[in-house]
mmCIF file of C-alpha atoms and ligand atoms in Angstrom:
data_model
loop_
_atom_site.group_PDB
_atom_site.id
_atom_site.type_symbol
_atom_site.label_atom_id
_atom_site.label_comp_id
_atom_site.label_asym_id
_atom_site.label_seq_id
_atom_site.Cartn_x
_atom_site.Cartn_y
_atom_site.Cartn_z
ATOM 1 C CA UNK A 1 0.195 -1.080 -25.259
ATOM 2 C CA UNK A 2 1.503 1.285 -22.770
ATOM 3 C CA UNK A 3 -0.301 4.263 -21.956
ATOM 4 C CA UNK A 4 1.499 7.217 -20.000
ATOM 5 C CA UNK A 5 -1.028 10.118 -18.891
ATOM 6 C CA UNK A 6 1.352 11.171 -15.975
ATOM 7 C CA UNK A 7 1.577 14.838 -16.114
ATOM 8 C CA UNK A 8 -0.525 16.121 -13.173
ATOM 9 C CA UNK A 9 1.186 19.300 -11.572
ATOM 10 C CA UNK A 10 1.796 17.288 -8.062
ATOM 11 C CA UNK A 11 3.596 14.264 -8.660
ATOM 12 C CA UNK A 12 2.384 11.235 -7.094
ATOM 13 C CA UNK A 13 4.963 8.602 -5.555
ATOM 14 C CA UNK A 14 6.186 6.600 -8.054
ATOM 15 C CA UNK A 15 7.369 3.206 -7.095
ATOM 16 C CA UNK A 16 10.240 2.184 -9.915
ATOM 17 C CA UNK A 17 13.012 2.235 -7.502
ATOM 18 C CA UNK A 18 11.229 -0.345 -4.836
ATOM 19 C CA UNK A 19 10.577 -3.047 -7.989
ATOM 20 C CA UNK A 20 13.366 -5.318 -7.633
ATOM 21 C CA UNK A 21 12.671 -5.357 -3.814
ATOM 22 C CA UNK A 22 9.265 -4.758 -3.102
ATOM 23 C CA UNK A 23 7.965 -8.250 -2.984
ATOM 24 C CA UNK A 24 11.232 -9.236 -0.251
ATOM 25 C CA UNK A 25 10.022 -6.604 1.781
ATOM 26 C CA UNK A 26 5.975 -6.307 1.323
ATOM 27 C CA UNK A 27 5.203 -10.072 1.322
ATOM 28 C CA UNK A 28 2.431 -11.494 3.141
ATOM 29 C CA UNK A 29 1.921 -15.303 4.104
ATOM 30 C CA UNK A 30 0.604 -17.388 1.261
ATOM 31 C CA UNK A 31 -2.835 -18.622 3.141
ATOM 32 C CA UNK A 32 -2.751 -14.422 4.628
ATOM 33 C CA UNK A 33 -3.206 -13.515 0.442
ATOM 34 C CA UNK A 34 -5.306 -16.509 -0.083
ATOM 35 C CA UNK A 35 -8.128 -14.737 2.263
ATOM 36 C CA UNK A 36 -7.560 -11.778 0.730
ATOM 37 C CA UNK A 37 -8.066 -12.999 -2.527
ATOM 38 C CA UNK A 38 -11.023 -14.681 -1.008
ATOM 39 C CA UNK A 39 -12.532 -11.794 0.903
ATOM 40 C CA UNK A 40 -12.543 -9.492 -2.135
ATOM 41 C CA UNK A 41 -13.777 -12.038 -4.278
ATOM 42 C CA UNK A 42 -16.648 -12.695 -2.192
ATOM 43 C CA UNK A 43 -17.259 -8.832 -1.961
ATOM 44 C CA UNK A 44 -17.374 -8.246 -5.893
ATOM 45 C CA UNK A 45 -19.903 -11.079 -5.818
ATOM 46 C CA UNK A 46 -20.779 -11.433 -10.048
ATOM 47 C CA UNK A 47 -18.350 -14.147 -11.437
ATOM 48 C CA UNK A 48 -18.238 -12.307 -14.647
ATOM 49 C CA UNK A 49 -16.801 -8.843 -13.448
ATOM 50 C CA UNK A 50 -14.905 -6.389 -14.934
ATOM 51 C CA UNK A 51 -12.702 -5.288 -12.002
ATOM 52 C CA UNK A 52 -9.970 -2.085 -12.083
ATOM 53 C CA UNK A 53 -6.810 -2.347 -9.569
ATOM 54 C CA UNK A 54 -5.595 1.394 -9.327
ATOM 55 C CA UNK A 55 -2.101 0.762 -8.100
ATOM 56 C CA UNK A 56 -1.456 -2.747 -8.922
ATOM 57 C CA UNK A 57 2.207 -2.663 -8.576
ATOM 58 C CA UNK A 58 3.418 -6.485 -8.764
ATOM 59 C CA UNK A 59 0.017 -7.941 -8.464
ATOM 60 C CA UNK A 60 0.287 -8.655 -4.584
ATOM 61 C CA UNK A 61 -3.360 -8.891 -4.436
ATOM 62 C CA UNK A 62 -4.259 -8.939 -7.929
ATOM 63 C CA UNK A 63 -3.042 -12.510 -8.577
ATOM 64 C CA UNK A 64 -4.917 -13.983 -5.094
ATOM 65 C CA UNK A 65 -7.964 -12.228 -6.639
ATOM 66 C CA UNK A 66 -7.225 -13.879 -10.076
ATOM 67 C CA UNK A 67 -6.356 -17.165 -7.899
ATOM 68 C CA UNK A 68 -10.144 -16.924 -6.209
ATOM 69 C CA UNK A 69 -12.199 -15.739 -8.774
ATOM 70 C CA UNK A 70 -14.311 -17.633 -11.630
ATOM 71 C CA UNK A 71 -12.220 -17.835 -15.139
ATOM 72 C CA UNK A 72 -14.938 -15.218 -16.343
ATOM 73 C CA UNK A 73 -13.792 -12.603 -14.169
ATOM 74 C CA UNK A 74 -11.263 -9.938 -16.029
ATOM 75 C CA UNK A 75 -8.550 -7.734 -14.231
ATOM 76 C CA UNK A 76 -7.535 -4.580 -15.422
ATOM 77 C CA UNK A 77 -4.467 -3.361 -13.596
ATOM 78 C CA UNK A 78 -3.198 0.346 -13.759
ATOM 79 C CA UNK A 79 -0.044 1.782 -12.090
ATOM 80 C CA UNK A 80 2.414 4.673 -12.938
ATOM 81 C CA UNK A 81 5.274 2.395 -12.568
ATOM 82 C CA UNK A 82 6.115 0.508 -15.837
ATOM 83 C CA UNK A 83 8.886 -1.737 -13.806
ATOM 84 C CA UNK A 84 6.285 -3.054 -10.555
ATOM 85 C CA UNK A 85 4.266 -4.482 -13.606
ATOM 86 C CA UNK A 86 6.821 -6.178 -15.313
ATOM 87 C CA UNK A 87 7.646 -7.837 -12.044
ATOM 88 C CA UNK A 88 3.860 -8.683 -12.082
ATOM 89 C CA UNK A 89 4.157 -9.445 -16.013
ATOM 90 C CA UNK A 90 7.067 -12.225 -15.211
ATOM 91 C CA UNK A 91 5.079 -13.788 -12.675
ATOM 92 C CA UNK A 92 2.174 -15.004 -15.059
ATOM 93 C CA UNK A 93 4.220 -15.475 -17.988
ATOM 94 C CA UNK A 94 3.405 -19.380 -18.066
ATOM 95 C CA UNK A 95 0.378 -18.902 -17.361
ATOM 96 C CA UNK A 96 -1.831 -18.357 -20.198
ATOM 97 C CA UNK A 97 -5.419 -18.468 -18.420
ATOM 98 C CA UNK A 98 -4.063 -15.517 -16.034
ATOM 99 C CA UNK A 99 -2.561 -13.809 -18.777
ATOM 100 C CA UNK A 100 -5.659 -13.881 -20.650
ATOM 101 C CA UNK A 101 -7.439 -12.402 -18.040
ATOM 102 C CA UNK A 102 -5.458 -9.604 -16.481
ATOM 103 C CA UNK A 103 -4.245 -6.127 -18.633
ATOM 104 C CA UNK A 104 -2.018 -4.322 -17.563
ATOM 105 C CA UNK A 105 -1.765 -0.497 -18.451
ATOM 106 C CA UNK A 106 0.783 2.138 -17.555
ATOM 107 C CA UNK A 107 -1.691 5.034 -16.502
ATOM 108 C CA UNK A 108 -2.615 7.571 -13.491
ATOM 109 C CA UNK A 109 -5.318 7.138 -11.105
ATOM 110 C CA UNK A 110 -5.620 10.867 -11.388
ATOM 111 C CA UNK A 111 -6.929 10.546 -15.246
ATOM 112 C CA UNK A 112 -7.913 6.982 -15.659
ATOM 113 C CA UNK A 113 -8.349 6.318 -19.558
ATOM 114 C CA UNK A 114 -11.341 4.591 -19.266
ATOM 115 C CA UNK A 115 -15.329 5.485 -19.527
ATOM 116 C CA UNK A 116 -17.606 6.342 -16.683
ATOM 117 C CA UNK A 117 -19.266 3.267 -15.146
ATOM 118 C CA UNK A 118 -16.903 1.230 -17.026
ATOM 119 C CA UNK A 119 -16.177 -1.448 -13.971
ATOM 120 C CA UNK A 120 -18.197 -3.080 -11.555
ATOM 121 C CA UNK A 121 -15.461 -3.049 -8.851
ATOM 122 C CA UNK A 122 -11.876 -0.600 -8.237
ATOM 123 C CA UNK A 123 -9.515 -2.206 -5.767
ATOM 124 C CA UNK A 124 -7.480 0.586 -4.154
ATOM 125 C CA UNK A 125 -4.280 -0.621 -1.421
ATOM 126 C CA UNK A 126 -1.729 1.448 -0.526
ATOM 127 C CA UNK A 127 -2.130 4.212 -2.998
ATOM 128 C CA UNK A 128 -4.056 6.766 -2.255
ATOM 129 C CA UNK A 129 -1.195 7.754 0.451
ATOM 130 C CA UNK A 130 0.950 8.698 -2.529
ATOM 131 C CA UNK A 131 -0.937 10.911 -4.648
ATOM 132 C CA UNK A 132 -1.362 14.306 -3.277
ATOM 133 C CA UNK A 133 -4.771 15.305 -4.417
ATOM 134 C CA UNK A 134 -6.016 12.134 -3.478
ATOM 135 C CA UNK A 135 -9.623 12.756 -3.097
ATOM 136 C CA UNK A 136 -9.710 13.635 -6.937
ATOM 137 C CA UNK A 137 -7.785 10.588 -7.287
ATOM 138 C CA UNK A 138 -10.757 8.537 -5.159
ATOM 139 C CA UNK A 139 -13.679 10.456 -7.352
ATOM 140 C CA UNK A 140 -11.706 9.437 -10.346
ATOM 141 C CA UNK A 141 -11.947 5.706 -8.946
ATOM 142 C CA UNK A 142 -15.601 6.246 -8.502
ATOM 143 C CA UNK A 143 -16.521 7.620 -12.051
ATOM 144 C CA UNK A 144 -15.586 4.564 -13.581
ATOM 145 C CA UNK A 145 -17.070 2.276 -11.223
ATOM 146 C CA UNK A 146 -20.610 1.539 -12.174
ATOM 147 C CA UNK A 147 -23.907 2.496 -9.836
ATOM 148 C CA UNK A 148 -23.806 0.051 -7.147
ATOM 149 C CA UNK A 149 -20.509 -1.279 -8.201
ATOM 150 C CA UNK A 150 -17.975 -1.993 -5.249
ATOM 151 C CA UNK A 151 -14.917 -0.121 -4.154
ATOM 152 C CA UNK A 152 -12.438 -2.345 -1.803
ATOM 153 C CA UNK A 153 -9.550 -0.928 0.368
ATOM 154 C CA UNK A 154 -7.338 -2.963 2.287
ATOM 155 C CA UNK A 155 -4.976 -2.178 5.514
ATOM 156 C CA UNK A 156 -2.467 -3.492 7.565
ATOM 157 C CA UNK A 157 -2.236 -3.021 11.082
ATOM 158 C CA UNK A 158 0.518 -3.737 14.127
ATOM 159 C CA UNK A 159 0.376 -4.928 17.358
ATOM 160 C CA UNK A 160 2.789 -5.659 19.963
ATOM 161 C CA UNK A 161 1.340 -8.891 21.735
ATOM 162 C CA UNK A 162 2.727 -7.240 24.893
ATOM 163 C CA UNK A 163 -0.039 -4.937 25.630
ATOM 164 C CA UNK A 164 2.623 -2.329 27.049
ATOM 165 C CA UNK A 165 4.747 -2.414 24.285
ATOM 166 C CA UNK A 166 4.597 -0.461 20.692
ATOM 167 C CA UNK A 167 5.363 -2.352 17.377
ATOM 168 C CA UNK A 168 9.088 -1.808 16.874
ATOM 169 C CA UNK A 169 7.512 -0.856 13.164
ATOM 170 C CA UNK A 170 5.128 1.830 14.708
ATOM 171 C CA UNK A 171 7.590 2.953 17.438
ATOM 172 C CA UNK A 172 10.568 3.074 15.113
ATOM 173 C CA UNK A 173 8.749 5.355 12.629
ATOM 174 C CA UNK A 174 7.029 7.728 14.611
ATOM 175 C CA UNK A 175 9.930 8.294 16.284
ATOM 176 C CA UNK A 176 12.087 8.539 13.403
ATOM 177 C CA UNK A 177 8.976 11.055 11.808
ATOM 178 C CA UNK A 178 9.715 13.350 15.493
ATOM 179 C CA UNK A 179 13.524 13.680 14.599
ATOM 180 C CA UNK A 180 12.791 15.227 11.104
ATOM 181 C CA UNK A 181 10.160 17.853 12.771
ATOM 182 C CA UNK A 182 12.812 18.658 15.108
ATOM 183 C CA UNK A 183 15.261 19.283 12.419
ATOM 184 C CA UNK A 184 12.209 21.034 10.869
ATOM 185 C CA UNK A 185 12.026 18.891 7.868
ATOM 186 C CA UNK A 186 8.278 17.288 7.313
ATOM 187 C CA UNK A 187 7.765 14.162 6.108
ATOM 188 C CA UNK A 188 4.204 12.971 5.836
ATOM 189 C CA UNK A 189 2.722 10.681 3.197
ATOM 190 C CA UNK A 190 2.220 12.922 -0.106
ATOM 191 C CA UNK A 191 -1.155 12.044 -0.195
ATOM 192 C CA UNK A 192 -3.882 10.561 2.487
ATOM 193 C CA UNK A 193 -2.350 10.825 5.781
ATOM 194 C CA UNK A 194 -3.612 8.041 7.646
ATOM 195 C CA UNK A 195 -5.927 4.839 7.223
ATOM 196 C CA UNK A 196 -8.840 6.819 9.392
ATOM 197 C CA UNK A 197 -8.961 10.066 7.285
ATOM 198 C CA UNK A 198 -9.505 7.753 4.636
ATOM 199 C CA UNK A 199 -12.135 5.233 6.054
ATOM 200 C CA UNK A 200 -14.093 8.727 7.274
ATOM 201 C CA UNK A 201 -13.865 9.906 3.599
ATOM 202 C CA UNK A 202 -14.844 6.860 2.299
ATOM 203 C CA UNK A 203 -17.654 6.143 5.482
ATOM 204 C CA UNK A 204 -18.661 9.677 4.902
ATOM 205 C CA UNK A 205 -20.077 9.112 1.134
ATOM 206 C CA UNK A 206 -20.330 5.601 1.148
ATOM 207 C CA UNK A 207 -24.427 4.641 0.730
ATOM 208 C CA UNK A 208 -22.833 0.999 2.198
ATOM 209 C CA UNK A 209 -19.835 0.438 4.438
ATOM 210 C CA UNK A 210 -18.686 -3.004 5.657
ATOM 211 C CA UNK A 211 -15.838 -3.867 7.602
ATOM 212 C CA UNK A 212 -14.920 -7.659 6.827
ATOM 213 C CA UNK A 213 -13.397 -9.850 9.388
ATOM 214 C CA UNK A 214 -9.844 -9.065 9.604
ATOM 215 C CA UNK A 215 -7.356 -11.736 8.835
ATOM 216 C CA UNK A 216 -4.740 -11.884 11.777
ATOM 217 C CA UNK A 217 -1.534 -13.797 11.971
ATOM 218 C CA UNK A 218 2.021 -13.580 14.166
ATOM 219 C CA UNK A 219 5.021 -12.283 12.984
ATOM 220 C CA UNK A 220 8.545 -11.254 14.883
ATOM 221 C CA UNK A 221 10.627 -8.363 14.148
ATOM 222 C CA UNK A 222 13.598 -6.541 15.702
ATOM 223 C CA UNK A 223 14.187 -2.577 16.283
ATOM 224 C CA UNK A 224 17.033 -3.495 14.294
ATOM 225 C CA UNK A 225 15.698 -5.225 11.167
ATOM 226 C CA UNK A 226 13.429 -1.767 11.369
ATOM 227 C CA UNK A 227 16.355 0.273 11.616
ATOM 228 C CA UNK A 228 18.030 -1.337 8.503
ATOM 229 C CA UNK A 229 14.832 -1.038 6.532
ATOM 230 C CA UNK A 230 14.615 3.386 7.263
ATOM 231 C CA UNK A 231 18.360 3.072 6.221
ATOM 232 C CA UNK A 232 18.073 0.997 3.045
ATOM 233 C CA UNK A 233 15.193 3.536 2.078
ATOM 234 C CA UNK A 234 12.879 0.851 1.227
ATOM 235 C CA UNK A 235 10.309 3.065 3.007
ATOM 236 C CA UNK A 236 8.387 5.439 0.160
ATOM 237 C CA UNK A 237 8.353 8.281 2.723
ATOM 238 C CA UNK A 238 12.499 8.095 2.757
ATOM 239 C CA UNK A 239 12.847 9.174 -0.869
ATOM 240 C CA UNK A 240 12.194 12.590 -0.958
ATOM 241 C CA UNK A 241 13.908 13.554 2.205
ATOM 242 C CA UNK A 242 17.494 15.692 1.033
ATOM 243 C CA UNK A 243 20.223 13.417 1.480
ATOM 244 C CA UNK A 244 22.064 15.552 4.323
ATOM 245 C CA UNK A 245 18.317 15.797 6.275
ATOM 246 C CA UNK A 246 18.160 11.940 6.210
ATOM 247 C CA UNK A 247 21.676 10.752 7.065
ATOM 248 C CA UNK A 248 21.522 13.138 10.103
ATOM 249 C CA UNK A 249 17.990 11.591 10.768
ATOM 250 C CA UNK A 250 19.481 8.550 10.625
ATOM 251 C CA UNK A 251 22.244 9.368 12.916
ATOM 252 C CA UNK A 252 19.750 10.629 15.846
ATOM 253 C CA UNK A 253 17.370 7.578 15.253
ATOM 254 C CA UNK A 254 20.154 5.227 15.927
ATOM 255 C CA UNK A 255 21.059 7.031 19.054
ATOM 256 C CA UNK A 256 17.973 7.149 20.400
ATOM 257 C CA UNK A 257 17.164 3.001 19.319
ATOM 258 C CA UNK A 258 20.622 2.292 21.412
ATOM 259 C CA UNK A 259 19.120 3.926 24.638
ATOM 260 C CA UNK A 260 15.460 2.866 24.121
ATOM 261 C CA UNK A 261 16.072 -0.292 23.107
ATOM 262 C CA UNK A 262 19.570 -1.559 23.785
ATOM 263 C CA UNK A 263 19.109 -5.021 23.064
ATOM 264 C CA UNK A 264 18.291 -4.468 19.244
ATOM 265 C CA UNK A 265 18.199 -7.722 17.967
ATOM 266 C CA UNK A 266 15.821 -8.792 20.329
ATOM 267 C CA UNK A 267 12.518 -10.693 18.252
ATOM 268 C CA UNK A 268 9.290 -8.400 19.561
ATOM 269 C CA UNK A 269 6.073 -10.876 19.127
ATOM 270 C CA UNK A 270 3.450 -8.951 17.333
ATOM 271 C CA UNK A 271 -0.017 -9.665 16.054
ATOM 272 C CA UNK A 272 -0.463 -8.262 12.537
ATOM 273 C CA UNK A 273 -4.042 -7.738 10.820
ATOM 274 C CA UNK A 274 -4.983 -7.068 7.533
ATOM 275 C CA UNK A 275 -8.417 -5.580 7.051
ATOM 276 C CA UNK A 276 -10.509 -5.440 3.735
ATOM 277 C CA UNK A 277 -13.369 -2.747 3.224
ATOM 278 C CA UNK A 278 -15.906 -3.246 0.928
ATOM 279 C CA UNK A 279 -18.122 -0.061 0.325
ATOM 280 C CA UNK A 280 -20.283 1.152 -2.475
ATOM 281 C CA UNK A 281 -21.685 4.730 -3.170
HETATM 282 C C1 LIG B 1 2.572 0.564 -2.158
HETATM 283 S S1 LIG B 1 2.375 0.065 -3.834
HETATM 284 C C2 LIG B 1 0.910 -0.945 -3.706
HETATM 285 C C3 LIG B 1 0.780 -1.939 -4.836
HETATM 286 C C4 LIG B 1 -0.369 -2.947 -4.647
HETATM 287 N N1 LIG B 1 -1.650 -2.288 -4.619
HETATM 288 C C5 LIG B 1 -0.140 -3.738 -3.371
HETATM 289 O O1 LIG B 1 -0.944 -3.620 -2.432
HETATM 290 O O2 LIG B 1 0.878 -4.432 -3.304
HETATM 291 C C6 LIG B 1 1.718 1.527 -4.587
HETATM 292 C C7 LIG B 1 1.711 1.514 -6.105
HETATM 293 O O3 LIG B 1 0.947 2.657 -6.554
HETATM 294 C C8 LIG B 1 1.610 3.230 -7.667
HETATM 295 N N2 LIG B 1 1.147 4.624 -7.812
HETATM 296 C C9 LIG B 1 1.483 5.700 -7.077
HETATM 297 N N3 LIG B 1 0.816 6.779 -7.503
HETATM 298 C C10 LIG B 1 0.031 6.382 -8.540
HETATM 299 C C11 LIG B 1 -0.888 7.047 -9.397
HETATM 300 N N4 LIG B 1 -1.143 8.351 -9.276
HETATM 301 N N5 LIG B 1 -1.500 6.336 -10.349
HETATM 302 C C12 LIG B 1 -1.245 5.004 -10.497
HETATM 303 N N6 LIG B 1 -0.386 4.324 -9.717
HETATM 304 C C13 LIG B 1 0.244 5.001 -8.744
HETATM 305 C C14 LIG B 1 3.081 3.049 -7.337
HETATM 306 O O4 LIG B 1 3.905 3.157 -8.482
HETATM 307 C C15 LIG B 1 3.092 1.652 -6.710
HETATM 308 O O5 LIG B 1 3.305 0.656 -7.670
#
């Protein structure tokens, strides 16, 4: 049964357009989603939980939290996009047990269609940076979590593993965010700006707050691979930039990566972390 209740005034980010390559470019290492799955299993704690994943796009971390969790445990999985959960769908569609225990509904975080208390955990990644009246969004997550229920939020992080260096990620797309202010065009996430306004919100009217060891691995990347990625648009915060705005952009970013960093295809060593928050109200 699909569901749409997507009519709030400010649209949130809708990711149809990134389904067919969101898992290429998104991925994490297998045993990297195995902790996750893990971590968050651990941090819902009752085997038999009713769990919400506002977001749940392809199932990146729903299906290592199906993976690690006891057969009782049941996954409800909302998103706006009807395509990132078919992409999800097709992934468990030999597998009956999973099937069984994950629904998937086509619904905004804004207005979730269930009742108050209705879950004993809401996972939340990567979302609440696309709705624009995200901290309605966040009580919406917390009206249907029951009292003492859990709320998890998980973030990635960058870091050059030379200590004088910036990610070419982080570099890349600050500087590419500087060009559009100076061609006065603002591009900023349409909802929650950055990962510390929202751990304040959340450490602000949290009753618990826990920070679980971060998971940490290496990874190599190029300014150019970067590049390729702002050009390709596979970035959420390309799509609403007017075309003219972001091929100039595009044009000045370039310039600048062939003076900073001439030797673009050079592999930059970083040190990537992905941190889960468990918190309850
Ligand atoms: C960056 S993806 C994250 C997906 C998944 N949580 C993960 O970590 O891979 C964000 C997802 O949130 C969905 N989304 C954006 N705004 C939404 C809203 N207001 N209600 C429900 N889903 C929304 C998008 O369509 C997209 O599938």
């Amino acid at each position: 049964m699909l569901i749409d209740t997507h009519d709030a005034p400010e649209r949130s980010i809708v990711f149809d357009q990134a389904a067919d390559y969101y898992d290429q470019t998104r991925g994490l290492p297998a045993h990297v989603l195995e902790q996750i799955g893990q971590l968050m299993t651990g941090a819902i704690g009752k085997p038999a939980a009713r769990v919400l994943e506002a977001g749940v796009g392809t199932g990146r971390i729903a299906l290592p939290v199906l993976g690690a969790s006891s057969d009782e445990l049941k996954y409800i999985g909302i998103d706006l996009s009807v395509p990132m959960m078919r992409k999800l769908q097709e992934k468990i569609a030999h597998d009956q047990k999973a099937e069984s225990r994950l629904q998937l509904i086509q619904a905004d975080a804004m207005r979730l269609p269930f009742a108050d208390k209705a879950f004993d955990a809401v996972i939340e990644v990567h979302v609440l940076q696309l709705i624009p009246r995200w901290r309605a969004a966040l009580k919406e997550m917390r009206r249907v979590m029951r009292t003492n229920g859990v709320f998890l939020h998980a973030h990635a992080s960058d870091q050059h593993n030379d200590a004088e260096a910036w990610s070419p990620w982080i570099e890349t797309r600050s500087r590419w965010r500087a060009i559009l202010r100076e061609m006065n065009y603002h591009s900023d996430w349409a909802g929650v700006k950055t990962d510390r306004e929202l751990l304040d919100a959340l450490r602000g009217e949290a009753s618990t707050f826990e920070e679980l060891p971060a998971i940490r691995w290496t990874h190599t990347d190029s300014f150019r691979r970067v590049l390729r990625f702002i050009a390709a648009k596979q970035f959420s915060d390309t799509w609403r930039v007017p075309e003219d705005i972001f091929l100039e952009s595009l044009r000045r970013l370039e310039a600048w990566m062939q003076e900073a960093h001439p030797d673009m295809d050079r592999e930059h060593s970083m040190t990537r972390s992905y941190t889960v928050f468990s918190v309850r109200f």
